[in-house]
PDB file of C-alpha atoms in Angstrom:
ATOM      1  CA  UNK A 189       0.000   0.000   0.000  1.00 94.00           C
ATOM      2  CA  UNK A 190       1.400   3.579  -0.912  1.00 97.00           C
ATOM      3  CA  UNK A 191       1.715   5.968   1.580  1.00 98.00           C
ATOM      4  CA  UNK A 192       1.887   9.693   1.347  1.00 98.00           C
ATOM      5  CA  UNK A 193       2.267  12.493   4.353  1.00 98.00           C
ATOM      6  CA  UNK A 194       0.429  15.551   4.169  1.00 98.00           C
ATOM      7  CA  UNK A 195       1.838  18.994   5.703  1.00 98.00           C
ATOM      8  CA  UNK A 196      -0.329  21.267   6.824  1.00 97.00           C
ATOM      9  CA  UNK A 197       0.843  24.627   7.112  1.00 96.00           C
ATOM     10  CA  UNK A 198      -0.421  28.368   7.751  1.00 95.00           C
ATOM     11  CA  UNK A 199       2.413  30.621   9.118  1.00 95.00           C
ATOM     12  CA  UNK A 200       4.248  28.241  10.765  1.00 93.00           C
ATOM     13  CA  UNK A 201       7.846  29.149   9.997  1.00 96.00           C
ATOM     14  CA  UNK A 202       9.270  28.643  13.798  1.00 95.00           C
ATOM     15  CA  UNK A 203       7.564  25.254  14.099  1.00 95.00           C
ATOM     16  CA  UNK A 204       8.652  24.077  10.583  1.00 96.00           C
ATOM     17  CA  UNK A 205      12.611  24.707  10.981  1.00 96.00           C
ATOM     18  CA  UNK A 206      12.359  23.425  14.537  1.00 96.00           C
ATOM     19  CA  UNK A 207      11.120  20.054  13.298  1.00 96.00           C
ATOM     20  CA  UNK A 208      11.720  19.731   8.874  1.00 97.00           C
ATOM     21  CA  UNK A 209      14.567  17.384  10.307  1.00 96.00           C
ATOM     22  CA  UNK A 210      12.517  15.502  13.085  1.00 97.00           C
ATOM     23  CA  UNK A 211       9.963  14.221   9.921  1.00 98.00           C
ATOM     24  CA  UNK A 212      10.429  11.032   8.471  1.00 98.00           C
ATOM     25  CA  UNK A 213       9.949  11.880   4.833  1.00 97.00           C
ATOM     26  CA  UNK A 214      12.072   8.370   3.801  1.00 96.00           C
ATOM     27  CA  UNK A 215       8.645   6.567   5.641  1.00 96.00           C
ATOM     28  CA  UNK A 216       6.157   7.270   2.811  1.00 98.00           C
ATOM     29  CA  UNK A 217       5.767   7.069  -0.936  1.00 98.00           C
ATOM     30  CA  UNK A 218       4.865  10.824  -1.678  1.00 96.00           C
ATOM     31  CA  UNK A 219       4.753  14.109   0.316  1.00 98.00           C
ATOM     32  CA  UNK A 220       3.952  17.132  -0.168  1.00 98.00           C
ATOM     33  CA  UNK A 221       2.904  20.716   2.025  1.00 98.00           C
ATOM     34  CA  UNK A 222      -0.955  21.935   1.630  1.00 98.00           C
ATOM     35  CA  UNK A 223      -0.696  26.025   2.683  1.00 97.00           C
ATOM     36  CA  UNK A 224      -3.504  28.423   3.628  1.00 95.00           C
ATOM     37  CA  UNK A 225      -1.446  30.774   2.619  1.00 95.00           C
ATOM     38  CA  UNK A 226       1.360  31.769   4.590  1.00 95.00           C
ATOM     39  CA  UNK A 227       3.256  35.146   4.331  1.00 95.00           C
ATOM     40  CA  UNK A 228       6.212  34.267   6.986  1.00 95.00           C
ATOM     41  CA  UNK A 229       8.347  32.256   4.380  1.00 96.00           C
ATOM     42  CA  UNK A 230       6.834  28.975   5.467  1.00 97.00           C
ATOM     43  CA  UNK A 231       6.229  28.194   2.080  1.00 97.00           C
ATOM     44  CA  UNK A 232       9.807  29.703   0.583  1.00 98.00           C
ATOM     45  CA  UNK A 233      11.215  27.458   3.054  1.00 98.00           C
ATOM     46  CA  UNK A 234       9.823  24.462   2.131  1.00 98.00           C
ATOM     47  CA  UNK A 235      10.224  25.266  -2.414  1.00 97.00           C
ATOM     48  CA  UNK A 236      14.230  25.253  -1.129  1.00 97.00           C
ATOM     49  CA  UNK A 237      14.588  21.904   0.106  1.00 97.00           C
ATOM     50  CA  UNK A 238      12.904  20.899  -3.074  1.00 97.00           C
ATOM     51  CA  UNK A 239       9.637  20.134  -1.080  1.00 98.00           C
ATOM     52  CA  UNK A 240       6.153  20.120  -3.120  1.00 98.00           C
ATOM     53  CA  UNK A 241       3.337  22.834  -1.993  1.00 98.00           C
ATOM     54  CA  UNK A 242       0.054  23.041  -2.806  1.00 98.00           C
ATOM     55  CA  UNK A 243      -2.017  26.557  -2.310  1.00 95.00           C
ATOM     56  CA  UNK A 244      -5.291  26.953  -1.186  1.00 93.00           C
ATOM     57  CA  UNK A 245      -7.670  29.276  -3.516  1.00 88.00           C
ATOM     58  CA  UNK A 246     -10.733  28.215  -0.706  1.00 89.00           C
ATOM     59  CA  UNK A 247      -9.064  29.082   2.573  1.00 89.00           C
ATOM     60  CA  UNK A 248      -9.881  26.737   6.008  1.00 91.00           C
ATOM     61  CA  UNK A 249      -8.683  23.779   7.331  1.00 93.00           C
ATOM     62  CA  UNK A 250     -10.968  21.229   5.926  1.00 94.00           C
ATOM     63  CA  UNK A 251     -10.334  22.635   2.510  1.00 95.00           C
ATOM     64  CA  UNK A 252      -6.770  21.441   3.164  1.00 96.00           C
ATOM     65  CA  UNK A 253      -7.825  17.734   3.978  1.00 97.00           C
ATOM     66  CA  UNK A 254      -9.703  17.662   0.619  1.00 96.00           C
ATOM     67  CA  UNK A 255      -6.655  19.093  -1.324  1.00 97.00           C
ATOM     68  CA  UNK A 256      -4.860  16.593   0.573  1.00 97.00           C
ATOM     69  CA  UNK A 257      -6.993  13.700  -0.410  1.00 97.00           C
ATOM     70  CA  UNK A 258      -6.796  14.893  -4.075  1.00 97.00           C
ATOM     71  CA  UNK A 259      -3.347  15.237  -4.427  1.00 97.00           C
ATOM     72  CA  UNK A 260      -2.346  12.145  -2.670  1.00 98.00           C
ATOM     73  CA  UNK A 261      -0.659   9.200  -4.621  1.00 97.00           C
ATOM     74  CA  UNK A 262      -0.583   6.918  -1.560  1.00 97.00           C
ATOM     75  CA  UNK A 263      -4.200   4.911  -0.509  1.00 97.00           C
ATOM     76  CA  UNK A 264      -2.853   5.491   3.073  1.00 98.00           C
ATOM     77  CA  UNK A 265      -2.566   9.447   3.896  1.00 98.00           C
ATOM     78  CA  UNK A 266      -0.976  10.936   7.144  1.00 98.00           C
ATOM     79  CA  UNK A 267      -1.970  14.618   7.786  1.00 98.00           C
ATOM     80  CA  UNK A 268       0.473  16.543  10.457  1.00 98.00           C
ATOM     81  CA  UNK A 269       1.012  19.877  11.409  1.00 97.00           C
ATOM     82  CA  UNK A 270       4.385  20.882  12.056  1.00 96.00           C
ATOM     83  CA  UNK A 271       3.420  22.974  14.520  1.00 94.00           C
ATOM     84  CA  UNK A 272       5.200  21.373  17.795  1.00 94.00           C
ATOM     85  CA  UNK A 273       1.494  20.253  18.949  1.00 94.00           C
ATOM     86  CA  UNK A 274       2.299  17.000  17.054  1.00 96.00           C
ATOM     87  CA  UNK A 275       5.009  14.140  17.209  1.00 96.00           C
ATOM     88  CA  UNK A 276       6.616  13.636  13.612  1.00 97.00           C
ATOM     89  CA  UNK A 277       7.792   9.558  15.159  1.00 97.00           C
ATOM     90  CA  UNK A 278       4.031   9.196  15.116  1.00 98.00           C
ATOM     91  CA  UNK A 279       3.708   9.319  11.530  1.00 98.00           C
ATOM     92  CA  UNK A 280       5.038   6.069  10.670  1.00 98.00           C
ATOM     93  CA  UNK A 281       3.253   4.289  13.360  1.00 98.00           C
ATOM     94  CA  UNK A 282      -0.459   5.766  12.370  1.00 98.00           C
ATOM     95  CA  UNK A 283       0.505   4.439   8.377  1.00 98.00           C
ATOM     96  CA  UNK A 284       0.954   0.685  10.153  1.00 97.00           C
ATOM     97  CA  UNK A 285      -2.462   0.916  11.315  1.00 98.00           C
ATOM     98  CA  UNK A 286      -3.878   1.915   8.442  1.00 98.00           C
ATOM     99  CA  UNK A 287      -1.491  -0.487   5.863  1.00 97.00           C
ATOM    100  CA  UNK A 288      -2.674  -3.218   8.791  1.00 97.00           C
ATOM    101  CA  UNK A 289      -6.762  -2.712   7.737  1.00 96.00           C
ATOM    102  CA  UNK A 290      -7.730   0.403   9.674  1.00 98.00           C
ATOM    103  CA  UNK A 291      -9.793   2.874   8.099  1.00 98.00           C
ATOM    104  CA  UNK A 292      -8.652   5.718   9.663  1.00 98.00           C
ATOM    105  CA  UNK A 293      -5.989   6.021  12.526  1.00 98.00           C
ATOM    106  CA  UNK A 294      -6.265   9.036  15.340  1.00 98.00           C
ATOM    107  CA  UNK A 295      -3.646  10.469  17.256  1.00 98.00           C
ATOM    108  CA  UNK A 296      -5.312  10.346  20.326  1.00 98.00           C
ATOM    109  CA  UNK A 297      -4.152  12.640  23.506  1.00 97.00           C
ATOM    110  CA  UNK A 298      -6.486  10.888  26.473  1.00 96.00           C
ATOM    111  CA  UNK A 299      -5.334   6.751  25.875  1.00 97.00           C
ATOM    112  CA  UNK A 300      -2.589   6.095  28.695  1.00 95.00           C
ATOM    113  CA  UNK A 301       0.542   7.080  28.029  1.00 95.00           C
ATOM    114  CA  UNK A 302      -0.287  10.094  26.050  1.00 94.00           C
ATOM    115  CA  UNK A 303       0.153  13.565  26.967  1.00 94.00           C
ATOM    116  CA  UNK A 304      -2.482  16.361  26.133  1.00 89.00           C
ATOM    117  CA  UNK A 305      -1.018  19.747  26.095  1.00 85.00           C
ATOM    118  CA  UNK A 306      -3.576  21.368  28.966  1.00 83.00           C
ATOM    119  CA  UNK A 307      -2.372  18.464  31.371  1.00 75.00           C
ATOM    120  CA  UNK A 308      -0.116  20.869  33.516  1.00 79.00           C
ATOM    121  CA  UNK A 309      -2.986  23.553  33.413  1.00 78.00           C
ATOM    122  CA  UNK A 310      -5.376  23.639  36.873  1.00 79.00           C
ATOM    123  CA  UNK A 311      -8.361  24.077  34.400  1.00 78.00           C
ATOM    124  CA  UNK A 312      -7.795  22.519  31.234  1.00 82.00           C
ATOM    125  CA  UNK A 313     -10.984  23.641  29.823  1.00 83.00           C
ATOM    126  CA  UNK A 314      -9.841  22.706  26.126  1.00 86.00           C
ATOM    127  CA  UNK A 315      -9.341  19.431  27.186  1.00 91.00           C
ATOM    128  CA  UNK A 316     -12.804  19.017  29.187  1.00 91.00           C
ATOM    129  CA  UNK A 317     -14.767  20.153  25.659  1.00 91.00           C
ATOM    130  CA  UNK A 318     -12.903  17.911  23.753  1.00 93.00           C
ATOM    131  CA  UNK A 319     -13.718  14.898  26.131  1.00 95.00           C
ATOM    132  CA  UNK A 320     -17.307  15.951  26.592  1.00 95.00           C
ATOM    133  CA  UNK A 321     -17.732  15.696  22.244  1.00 96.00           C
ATOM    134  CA  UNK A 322     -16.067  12.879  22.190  1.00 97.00           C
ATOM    135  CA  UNK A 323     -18.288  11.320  24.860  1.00 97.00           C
ATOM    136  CA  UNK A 324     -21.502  12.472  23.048  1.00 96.00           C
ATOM    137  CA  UNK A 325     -20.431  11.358  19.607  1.00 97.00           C
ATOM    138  CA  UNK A 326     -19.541   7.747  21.667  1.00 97.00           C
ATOM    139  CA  UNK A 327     -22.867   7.261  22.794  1.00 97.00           C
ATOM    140  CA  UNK A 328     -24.889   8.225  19.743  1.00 96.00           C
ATOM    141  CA  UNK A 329     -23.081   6.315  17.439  1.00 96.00           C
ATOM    142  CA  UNK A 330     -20.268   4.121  18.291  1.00 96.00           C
ATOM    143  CA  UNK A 331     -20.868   0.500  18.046  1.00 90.00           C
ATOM    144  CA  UNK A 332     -17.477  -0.413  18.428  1.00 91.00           C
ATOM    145  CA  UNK A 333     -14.456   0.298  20.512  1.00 93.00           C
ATOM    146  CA  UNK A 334     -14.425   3.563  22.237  1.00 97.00           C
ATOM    147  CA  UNK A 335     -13.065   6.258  20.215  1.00 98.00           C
ATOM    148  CA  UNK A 336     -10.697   8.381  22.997  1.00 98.00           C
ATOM    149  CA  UNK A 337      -9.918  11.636  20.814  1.00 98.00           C
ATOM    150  CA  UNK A 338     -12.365  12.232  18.251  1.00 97.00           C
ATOM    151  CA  UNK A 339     -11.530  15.489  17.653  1.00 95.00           C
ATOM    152  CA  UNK A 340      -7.380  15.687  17.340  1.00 96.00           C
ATOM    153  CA  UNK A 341      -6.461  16.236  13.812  1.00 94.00           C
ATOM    154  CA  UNK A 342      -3.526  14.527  13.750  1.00 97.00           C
ATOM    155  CA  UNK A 343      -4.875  11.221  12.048  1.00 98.00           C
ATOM    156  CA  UNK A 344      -4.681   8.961   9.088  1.00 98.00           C
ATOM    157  CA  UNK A 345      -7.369   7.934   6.353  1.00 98.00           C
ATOM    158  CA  UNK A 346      -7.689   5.867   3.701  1.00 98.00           C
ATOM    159  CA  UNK A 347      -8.605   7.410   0.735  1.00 97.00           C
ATOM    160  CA  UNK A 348     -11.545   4.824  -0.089  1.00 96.00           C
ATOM    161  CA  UNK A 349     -13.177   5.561   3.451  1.00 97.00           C
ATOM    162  CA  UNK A 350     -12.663   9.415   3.401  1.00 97.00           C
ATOM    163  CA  UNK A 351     -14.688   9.114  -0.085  1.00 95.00           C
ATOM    164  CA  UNK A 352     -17.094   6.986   1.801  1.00 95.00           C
ATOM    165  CA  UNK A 353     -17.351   9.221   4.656  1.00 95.00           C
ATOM    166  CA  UNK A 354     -18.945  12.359   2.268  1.00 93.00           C
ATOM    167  CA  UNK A 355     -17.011  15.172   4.295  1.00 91.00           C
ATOM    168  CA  UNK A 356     -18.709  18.276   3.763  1.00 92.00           C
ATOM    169  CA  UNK A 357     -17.764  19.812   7.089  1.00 89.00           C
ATOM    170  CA  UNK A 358     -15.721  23.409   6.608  1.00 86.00           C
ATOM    171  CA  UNK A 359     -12.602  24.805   9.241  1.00 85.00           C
ATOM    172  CA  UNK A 360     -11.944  23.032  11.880  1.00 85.00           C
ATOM    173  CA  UNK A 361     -15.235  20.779  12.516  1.00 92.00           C
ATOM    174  CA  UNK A 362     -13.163  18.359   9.632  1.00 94.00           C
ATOM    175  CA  UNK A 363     -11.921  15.999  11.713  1.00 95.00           C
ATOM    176  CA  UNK A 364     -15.209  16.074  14.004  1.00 96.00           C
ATOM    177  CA  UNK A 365     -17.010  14.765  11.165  1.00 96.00           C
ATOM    178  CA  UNK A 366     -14.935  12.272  10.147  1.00 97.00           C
ATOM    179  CA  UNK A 367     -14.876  10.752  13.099  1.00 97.00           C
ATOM    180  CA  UNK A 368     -18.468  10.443  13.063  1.00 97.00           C
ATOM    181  CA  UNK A 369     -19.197   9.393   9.763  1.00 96.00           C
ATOM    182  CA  UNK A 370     -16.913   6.548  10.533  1.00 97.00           C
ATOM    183  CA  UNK A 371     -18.905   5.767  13.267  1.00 97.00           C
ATOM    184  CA  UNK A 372     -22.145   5.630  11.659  1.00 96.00           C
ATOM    185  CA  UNK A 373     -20.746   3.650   8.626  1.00 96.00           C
ATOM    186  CA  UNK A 374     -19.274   1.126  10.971  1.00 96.00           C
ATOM    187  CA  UNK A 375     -15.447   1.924   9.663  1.00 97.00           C
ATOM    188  CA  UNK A 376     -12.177   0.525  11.707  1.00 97.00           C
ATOM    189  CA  UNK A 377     -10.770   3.456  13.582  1.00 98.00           C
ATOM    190  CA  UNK A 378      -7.674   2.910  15.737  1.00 98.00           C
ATOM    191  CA  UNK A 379      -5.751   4.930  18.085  1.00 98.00           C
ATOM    192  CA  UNK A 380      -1.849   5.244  19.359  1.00 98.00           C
ATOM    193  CA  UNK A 381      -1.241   7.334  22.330  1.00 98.00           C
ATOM    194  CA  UNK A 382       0.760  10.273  21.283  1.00 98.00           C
ATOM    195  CA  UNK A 383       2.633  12.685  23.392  1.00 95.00           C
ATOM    196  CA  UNK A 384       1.210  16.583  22.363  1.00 95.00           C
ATOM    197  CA  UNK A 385       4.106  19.084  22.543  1.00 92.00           C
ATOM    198  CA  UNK A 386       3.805  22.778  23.142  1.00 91.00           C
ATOM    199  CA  UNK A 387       3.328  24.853  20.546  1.00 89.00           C
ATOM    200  CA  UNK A 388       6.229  26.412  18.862  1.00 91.00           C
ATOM    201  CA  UNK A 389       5.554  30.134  17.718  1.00 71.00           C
ATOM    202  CA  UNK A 390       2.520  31.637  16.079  1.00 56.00           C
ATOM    203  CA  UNK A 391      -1.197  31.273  17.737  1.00 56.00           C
ATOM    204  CA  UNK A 392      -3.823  28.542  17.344  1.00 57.00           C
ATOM    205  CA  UNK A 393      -6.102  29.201  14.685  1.00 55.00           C
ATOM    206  CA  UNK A 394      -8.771  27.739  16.541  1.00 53.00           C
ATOM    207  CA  UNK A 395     -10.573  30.188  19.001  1.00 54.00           C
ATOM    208  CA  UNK A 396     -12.536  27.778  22.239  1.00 59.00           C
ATOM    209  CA  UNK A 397     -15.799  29.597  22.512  1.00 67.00           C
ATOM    210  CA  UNK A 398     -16.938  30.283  18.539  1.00 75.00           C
ATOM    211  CA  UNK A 399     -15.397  26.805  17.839  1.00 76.00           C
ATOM    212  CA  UNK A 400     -17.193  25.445  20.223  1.00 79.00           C
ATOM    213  CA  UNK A 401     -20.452  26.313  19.319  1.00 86.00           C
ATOM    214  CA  UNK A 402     -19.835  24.872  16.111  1.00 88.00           C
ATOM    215  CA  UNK A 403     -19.661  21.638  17.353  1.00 90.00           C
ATOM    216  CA  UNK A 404     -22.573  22.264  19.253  1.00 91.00           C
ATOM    217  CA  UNK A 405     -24.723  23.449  16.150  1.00 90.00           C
ATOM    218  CA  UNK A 406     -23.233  20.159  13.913  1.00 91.00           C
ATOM    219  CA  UNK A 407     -23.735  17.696  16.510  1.00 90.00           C
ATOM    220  CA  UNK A 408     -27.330  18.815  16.192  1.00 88.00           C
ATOM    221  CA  UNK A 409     -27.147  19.171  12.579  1.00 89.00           C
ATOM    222  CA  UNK A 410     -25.471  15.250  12.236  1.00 89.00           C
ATOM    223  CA  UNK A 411     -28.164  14.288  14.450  1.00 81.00           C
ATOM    224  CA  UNK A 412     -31.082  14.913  12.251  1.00 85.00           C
ATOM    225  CA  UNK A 413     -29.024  13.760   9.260  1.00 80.00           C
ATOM    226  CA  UNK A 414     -28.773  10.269  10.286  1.00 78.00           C
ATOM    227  CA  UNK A 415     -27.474   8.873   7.120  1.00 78.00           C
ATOM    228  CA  UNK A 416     -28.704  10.442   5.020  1.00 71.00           C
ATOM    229  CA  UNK A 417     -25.788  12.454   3.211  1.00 72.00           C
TER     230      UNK A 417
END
């Protein structure tokens, strides 16, 4: 099975020349670098080590998981953000699950052993909100194994289920919806523990309160839609 690794980058110059070395490229068939559109010479950086990127003309996160999917030679595709958040040694180990007959392969930041970036913080109210969707998404669909991190974008897919799964979802609700599509289609989705690192430079892109209440409004909206979509 061909592999290929996804980078997904938005201003991320700091994190990318911490870790361009740390990132088994020699792991994976094809890889290449999906920008939103970066103006800090992420993208400069990446055109002089002879590294492939893609642009975005439709801006957002889950825009870059379709590109991603579309460009892709390999049936097995790793998406990571170099970022600091996530562990580059994971890559190669969420590409066994998949080349081993997962579907789709999570990152996940609650499973023992792992380490979620809030777990130092006295309220880690990121890390409650993720918990509490994953829970509800659990219990209204899951019919297998409990899913620990339904939300972390650092994952794996094979191209035949993320075709399957219909993803329609836009910014960062992506890898929400996947999640539960696979779910309610009865996919194979498997988890390593993975050790989140702090970020390096820039800001997250995601903002808690107006991100969370979209989840809230899709979880309604996926609700209603059953399966039919």
């Amino acid at each position: 099975m061909k592999k290929t690794l996804v980078l997904l980058t938005y201003n991320e110059i700091a994190g990318v020349k911490t870790l361009f070395d740390k990132i088994p490229f020699s792991s994976v068939d094809d890889y290449f670098v999906v920008d939103g559109g970066s103006t800090d010479g992420t993208v400069e950086y990446f055109k002089d080590r002879k590294v492939k990127v893609v642009g975005q003309e439709i801006k957002g996160r889950a825009e870059a998981f379709r590109i991603g999917i579309k460009e892709a030679v390999g049936e097995a595709v790793v998406f990571h953000s170099p970022d600091g958040n996530e562990d580059p040694q994971d890559i190669p180990k969420l590409l066994d699950l998949i080349e081993n007959g997962s579907d789709m392969a999570i990152a996940s930041r609650f499973l023992p052993g792992s380490r979620n970036e809030e777990d130092e913080e006295f309220f880690p109210l990121r890390a409650w909100a993720n918990r509490c969707f994953t829970l509800i998404a659990n219990l209204l669909w899951n019919k297998g194994k409990y899913i620990t991190d339904t939300i972390n974008g650092y994952r794996a897919v094979k191209k035949s289920a993320f075709e399957k799964i219909k993803m329609d979802a836009q910014g960062f609700l992506v890898e929400y919806q996947m999640s539960i599509r696979s779910m309610k289609l009865g996919l194979k989705v498997s988890e390593i523990p993975t050790i989140e690192g702090n970020r390096i430079g820039g800001e997250s892109k995601s903002k808690s309160i107006p991100t969370g209440l979209l989840f809230i409004k899709y979880l309604i909206k996926e609700y209603f839609l059953g399966n039919n979509y």
